[in-house]
PDB file of C-alpha atoms in Angstrom:
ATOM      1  CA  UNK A 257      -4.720  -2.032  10.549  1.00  0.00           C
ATOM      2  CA  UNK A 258      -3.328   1.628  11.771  1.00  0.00           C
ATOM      3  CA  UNK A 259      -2.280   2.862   8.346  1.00  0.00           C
ATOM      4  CA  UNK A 260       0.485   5.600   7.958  1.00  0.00           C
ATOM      5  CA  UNK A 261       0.502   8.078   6.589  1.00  0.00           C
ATOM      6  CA  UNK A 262      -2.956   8.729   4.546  1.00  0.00           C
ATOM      7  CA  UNK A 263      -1.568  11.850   3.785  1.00  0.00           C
ATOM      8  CA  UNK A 264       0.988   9.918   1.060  1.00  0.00           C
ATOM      9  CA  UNK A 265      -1.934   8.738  -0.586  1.00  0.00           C
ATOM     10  CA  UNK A 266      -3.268  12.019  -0.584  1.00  0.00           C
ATOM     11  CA  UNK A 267      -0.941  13.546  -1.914  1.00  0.00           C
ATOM     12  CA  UNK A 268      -0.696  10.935  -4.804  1.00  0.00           C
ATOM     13  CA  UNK A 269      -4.351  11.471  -5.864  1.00  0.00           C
ATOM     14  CA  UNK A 270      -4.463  14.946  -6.096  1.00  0.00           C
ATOM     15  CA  UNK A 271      -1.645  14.416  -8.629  1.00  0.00           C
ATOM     16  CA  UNK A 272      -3.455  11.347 -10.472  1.00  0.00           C
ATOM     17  CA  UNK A 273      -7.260  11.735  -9.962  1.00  0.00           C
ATOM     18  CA  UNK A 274      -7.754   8.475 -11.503  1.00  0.00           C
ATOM     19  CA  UNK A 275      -6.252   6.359  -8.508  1.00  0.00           C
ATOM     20  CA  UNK A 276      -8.050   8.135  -6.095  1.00  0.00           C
ATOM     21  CA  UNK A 277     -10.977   5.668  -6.029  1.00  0.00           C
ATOM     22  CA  UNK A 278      -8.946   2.662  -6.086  1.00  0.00           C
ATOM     23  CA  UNK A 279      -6.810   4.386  -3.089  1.00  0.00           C
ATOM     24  CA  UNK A 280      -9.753   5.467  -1.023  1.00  0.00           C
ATOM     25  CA  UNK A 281     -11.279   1.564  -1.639  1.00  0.00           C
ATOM     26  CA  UNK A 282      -7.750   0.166  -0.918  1.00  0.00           C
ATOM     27  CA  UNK A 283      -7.131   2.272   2.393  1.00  0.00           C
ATOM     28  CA  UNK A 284     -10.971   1.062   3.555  1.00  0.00           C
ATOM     29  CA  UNK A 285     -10.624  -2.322   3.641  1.00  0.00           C
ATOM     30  CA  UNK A 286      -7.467  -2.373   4.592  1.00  0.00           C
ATOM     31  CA  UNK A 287      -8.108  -0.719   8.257  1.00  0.00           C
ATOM     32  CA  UNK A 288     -10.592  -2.621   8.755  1.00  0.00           C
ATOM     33  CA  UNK A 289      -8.300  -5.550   8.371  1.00  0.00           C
ATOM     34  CA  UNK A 290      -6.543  -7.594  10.955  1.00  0.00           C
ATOM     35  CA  UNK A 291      -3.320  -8.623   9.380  1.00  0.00           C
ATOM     36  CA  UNK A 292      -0.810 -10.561  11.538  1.00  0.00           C
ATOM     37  CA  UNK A 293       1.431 -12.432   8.614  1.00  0.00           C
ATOM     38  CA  UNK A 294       1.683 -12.326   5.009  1.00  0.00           C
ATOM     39  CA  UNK A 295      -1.157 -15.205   4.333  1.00  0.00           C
ATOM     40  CA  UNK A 296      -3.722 -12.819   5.666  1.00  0.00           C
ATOM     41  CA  UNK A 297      -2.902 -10.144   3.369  1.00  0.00           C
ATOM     42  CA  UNK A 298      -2.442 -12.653   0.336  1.00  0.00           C
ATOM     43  CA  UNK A 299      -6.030 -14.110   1.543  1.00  0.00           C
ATOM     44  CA  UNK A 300      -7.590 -10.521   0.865  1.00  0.00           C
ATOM     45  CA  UNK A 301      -5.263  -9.436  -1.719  1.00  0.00           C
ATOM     46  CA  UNK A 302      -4.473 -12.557  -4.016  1.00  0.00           C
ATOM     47  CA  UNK A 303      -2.461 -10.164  -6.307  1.00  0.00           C
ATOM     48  CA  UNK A 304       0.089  -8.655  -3.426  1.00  0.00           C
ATOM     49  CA  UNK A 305       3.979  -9.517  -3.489  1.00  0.00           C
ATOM     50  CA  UNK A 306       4.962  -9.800  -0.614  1.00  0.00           C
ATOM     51  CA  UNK A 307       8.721  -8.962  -0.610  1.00  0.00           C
ATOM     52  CA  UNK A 308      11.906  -9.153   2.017  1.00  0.00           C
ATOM     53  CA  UNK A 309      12.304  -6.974   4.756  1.00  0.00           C
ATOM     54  CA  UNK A 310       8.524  -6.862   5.707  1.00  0.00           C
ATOM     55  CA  UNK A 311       7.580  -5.176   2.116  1.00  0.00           C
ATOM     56  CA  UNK A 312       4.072  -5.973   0.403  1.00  0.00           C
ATOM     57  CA  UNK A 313       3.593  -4.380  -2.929  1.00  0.00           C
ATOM     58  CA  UNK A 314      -0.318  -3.901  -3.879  1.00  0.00           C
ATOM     59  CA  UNK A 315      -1.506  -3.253  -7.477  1.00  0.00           C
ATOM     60  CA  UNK A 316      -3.520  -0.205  -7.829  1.00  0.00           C
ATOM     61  CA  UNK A 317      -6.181   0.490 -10.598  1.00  0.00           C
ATOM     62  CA  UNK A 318      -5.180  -3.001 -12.442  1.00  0.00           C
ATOM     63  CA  UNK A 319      -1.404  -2.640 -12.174  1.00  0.00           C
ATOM     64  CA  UNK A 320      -1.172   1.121 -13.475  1.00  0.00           C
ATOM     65  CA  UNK A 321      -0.167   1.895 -10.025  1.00  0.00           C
ATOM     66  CA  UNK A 322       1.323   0.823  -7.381  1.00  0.00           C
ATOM     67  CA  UNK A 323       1.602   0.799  -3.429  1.00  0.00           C
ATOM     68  CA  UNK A 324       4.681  -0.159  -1.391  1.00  0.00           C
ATOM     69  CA  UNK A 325       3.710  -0.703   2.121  1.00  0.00           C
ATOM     70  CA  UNK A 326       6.076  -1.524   5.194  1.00  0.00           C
ATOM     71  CA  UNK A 327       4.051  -4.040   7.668  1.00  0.00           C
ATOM     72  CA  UNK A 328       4.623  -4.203  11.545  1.00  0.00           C
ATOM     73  CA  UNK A 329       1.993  -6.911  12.183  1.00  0.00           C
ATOM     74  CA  UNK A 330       2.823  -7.159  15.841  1.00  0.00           C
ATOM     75  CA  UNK A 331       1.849  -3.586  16.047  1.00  0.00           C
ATOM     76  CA  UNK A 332      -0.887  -3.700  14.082  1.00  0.00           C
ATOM     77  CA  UNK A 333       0.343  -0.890  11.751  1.00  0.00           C
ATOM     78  CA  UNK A 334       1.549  -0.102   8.065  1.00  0.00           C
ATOM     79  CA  UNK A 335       3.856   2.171   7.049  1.00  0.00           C
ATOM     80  CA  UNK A 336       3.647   3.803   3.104  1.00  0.00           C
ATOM     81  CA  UNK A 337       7.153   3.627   1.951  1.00  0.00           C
ATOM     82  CA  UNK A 338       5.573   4.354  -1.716  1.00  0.00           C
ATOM     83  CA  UNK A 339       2.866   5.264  -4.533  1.00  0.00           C
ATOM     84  CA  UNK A 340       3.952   6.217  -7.924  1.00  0.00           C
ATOM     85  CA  UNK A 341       3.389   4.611 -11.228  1.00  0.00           C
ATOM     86  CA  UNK A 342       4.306   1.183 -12.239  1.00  0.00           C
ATOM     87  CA  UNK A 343       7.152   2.709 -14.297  1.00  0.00           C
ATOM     88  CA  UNK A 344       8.529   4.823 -11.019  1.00  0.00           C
ATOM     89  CA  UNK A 345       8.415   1.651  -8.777  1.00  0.00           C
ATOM     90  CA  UNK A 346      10.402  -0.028 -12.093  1.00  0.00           C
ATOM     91  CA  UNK A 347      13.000   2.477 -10.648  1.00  0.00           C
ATOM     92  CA  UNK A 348      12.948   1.366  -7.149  1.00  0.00           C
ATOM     93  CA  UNK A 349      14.175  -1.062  -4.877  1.00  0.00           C
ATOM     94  CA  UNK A 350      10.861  -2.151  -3.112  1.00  0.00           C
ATOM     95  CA  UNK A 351      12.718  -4.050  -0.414  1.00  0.00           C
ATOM     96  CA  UNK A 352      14.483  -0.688   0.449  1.00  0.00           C
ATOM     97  CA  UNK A 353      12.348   2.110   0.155  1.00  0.00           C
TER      98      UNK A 353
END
């Protein structure tokens, strides 16, 4: 999978060292991946929601943060809508962002 932008995860890091390996593990296999519906990602990530409006939600570092992605399987591409703390995406509407 084409993922953008790597720079959101980046940026998220740099702010919370501790997801950084989770992140850099997460954004690995995940391009190597060939996604084309939700049963594929739920087959490699057992934990993902996946939500309305193309949405998937991943749990980073056991749930303490978390990743909202926007799929385009025909494309072969996801988007990062967000990466914040579980409390920030508590503030969010996933299926929106």
């Amino acid at each position: 999978m084409h993922i953008v932008s790597l720079k959101a995860l980046r940026l998220f890091w740099e702010q919370h060292p501790d997801a950084e390996q989770p992140l850099r593990a997460w954004y690995l296999i995940t391009r190597r991946a060939q996604w084309r519906r939700p049963a594929d990602i739920k087959a490699d990530y057992g934990t993902a929601s996946i939500l309305g409006n193309n949405r998937v939600v991943f749990n980073i570092k056991g749930n303490a943060y978390r990743l909202v992605v926007l799929t385009a399987y025909h494309k072969g591409r996801l988007f990062i809508r967000f990466v914040g703390t579980h409390v920030e995406y508590d503030r969010i509407d996933a299926e929106t962002i």
